[in-house]
PDB file of C-alpha atoms in Angstrom:
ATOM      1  CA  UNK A1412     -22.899 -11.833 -10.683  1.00 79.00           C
ATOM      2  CA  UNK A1413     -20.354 -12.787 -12.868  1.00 80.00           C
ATOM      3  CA  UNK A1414     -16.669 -12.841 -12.377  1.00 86.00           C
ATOM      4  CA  UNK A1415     -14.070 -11.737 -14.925  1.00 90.00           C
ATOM      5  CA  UNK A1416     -10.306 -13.016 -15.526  1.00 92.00           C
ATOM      6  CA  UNK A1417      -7.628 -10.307 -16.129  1.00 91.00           C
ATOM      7  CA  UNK A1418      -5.900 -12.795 -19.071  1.00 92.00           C
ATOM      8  CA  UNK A1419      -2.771 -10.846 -19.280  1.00 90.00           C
ATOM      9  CA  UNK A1420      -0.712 -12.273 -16.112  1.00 90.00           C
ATOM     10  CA  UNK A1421      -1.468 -16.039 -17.537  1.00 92.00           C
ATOM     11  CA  UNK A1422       0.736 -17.811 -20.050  1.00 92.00           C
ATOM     12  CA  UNK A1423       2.926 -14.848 -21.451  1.00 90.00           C
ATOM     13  CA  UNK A1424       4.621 -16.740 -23.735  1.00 94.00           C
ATOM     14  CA  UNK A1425       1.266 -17.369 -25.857  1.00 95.00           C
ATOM     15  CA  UNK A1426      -0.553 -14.653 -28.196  1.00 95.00           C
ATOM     16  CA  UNK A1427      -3.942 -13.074 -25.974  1.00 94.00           C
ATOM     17  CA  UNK A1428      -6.064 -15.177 -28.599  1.00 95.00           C
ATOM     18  CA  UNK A1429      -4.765 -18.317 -27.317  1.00 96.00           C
ATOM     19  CA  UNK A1430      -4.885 -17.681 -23.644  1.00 95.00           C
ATOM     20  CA  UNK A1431      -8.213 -17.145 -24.339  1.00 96.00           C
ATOM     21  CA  UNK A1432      -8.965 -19.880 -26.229  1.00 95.00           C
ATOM     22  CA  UNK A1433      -7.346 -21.589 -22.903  1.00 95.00           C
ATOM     23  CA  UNK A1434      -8.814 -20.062 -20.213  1.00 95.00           C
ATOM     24  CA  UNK A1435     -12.441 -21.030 -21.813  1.00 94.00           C
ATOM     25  CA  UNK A1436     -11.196 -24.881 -21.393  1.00 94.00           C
ATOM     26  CA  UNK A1437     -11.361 -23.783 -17.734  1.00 93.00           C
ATOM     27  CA  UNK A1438     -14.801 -22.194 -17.979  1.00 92.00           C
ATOM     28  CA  UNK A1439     -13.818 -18.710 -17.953  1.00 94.00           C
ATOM     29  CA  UNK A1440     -16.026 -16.282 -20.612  1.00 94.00           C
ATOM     30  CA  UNK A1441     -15.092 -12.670 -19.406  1.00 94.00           C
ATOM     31  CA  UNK A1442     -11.939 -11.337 -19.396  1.00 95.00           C
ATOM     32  CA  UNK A1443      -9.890  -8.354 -19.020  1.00 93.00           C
ATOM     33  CA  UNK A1444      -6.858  -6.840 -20.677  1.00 91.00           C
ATOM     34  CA  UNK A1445      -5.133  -4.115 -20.345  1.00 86.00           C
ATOM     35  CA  UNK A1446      -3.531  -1.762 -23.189  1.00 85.00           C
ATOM     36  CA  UNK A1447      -5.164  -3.047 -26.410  1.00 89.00           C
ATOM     37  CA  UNK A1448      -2.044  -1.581 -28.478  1.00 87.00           C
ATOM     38  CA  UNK A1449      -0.029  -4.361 -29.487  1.00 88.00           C
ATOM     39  CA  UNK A1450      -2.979  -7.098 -29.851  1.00 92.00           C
ATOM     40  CA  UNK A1451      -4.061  -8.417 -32.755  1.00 95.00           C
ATOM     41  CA  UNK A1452      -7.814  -7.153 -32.151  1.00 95.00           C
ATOM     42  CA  UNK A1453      -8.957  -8.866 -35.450  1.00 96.00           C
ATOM     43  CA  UNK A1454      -7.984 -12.249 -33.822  1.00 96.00           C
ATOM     44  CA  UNK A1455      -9.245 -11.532 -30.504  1.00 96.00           C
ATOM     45  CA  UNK A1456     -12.890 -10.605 -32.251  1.00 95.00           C
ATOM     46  CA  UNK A1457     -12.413 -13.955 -34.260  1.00 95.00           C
ATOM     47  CA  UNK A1458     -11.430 -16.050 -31.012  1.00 95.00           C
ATOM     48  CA  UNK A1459     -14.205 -14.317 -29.065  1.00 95.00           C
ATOM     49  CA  UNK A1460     -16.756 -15.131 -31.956  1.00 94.00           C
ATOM     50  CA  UNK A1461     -16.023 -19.005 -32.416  1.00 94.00           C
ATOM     51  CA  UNK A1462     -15.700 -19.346 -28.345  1.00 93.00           C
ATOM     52  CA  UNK A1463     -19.116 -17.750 -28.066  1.00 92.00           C
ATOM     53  CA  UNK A1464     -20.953 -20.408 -30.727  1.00 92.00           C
ATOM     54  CA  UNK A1465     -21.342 -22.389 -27.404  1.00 88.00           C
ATOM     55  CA  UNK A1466     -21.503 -19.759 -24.497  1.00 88.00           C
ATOM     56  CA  UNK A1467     -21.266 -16.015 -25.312  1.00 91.00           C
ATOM     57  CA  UNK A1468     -17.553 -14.783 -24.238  1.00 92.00           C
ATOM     58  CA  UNK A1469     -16.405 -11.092 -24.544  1.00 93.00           C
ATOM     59  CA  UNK A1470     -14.212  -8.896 -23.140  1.00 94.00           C
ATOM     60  CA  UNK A1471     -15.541  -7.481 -19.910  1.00 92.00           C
ATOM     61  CA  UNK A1472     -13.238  -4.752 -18.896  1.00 90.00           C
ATOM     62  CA  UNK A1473     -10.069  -3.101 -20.252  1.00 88.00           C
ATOM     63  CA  UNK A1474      -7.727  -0.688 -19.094  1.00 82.00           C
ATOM     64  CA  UNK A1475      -9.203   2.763 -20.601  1.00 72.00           C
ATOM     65  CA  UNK A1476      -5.438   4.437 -21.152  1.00 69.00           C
ATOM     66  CA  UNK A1477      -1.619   3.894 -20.450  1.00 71.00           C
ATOM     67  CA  UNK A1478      -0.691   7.967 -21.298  1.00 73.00           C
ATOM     68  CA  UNK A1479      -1.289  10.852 -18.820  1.00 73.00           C
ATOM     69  CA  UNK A1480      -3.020  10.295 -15.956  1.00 71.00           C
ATOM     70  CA  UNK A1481      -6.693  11.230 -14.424  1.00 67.00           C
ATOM     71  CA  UNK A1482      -6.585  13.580 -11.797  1.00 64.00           C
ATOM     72  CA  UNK A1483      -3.465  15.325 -12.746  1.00 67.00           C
ATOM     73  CA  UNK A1484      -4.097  18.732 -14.130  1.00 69.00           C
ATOM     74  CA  UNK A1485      -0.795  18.580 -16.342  1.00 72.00           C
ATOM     75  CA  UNK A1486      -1.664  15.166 -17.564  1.00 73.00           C
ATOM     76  CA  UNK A1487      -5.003  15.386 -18.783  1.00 76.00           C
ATOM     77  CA  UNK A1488      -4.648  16.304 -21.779  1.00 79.00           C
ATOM     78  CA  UNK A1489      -2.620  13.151 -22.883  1.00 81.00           C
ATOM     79  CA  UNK A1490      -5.385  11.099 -20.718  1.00 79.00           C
ATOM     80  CA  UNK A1491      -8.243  12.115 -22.418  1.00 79.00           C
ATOM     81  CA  UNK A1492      -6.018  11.897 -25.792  1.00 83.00           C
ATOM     82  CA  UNK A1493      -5.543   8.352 -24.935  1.00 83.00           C
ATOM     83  CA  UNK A1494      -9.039   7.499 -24.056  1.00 82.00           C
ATOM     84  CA  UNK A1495     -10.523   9.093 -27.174  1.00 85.00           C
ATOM     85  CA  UNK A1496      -8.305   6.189 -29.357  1.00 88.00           C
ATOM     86  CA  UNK A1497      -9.532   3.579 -26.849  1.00 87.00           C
ATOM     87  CA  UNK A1498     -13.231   4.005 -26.583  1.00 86.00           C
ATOM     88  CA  UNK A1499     -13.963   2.890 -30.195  1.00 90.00           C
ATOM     89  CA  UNK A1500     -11.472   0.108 -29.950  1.00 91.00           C
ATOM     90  CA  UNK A1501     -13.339  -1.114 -26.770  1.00 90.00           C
ATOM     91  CA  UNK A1502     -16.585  -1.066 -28.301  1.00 90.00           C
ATOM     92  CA  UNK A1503     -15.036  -2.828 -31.851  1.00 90.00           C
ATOM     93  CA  UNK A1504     -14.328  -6.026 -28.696  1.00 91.00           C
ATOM     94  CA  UNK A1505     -17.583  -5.758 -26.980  1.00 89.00           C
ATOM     95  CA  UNK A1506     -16.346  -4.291 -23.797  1.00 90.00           C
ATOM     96  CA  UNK A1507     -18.462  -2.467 -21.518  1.00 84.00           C
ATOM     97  CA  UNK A1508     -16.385  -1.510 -19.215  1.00 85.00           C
ATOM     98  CA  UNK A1509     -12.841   0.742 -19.336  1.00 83.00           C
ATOM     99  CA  UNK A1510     -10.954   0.915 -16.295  1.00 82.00           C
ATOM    100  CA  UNK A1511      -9.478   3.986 -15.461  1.00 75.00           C
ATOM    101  CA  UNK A1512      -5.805   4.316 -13.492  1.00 71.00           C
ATOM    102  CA  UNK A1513      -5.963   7.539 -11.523  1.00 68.00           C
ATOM    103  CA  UNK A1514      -2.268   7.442 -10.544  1.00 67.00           C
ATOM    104  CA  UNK A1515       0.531   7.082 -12.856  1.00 65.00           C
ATOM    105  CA  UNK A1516       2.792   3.545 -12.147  1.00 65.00           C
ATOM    106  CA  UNK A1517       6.421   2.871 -12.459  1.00 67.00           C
ATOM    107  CA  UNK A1518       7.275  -0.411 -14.929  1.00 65.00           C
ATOM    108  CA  UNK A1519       7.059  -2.206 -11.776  1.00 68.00           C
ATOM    109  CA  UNK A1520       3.162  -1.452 -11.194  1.00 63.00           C
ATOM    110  CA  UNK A1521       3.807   0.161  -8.205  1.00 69.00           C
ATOM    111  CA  UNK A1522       2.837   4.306  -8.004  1.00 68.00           C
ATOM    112  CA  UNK A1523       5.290   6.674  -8.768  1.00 68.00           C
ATOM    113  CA  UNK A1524       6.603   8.042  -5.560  1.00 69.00           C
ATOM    114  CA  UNK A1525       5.437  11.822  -4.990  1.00 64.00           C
ATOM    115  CA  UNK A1526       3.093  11.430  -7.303  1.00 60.00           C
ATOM    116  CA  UNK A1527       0.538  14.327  -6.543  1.00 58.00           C
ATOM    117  CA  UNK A1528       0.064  17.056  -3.804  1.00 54.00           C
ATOM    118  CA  UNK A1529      -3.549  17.071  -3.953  1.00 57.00           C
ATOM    119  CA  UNK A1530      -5.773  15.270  -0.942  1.00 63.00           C
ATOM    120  CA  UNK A1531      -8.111  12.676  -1.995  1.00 65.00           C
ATOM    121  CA  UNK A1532     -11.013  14.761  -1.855  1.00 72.00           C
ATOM    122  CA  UNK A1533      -9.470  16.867  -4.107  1.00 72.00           C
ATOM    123  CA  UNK A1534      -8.682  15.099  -6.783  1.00 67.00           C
ATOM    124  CA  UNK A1535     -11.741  12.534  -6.753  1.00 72.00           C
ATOM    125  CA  UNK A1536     -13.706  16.125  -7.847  1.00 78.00           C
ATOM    126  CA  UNK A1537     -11.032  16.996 -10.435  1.00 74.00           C
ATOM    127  CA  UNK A1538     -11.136  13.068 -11.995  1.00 71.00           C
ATOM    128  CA  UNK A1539     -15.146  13.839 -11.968  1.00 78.00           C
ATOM    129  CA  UNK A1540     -14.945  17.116 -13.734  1.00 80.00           C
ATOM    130  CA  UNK A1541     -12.696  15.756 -16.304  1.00 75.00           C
ATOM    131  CA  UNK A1542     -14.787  12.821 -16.428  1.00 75.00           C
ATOM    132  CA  UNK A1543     -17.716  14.647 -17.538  1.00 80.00           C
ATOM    133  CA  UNK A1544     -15.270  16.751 -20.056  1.00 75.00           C
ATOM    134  CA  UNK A1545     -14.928  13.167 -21.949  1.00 70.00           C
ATOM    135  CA  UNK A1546     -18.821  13.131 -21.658  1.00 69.00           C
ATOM    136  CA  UNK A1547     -18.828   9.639 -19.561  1.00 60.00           C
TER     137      UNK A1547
END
């Protein structure tokens, strides 16, 4: 098994490059981000490359969209939107792995109050179907 380190929370001040570059010194190779807008993915491929002349590091997971939300028939559209740009970009940084938020958050991370009337059961078959629309 191996672990992965969500490199976002660490040393905001500093570019995503050069936490990386850190968090190696500490043994870490896979690592998670969240939106990739923003990030200077040239430099994190570069960082990524030179780190993994020793030990092979890459980018394990990353959050799979920030617009509309999975399970919410009104937001799909804008979900699947958003995951159509990121797919390519996660495969451009070796990542095998998009994580999908199923509930859309307030700035705070916490989920938006009221968010859906659906029961669970409900809307784990609607994020399935629309799942299989994006052909995953």
């Amino acid at each position: 098994m191996q672990f992965s380190l969500c490199i976002e929370p660490f040393f905001p001040k500093l570019t995503i490059e050069e936490r990386l570059a850190i968090a190696s010194t500490y043994g870490f190779r896979n690592f998670e981000i969240w939106d990739w807008r923003g990030k200077n993915l040239a430099a994190i491929r570069n960082v990524l490359g030179n780190l993994s002349k020793k030990q092979p590091h890459r980018i394990a997971m990353m959050s799979g969209q920030h617009r509309g939300v999975l399970g919410d028939p009104d937001g799909f559209i804008e979900y699947k939107k958003d995951c159509e740009e990121t797919i390519p970009v996660g495969k451009q940084l070796g990542c095998t792995d998009l994580m999908i938020l199923t509930c859309p958050l307030e700035s705070n991370g916490h989920v938006k109050p009221g968010w859906s009337t659906l029961n669970h059961a409900d809307r784990l078959q609607l994020m399935a179907d629309q799942l299989e629309d994006l052909g995953l």
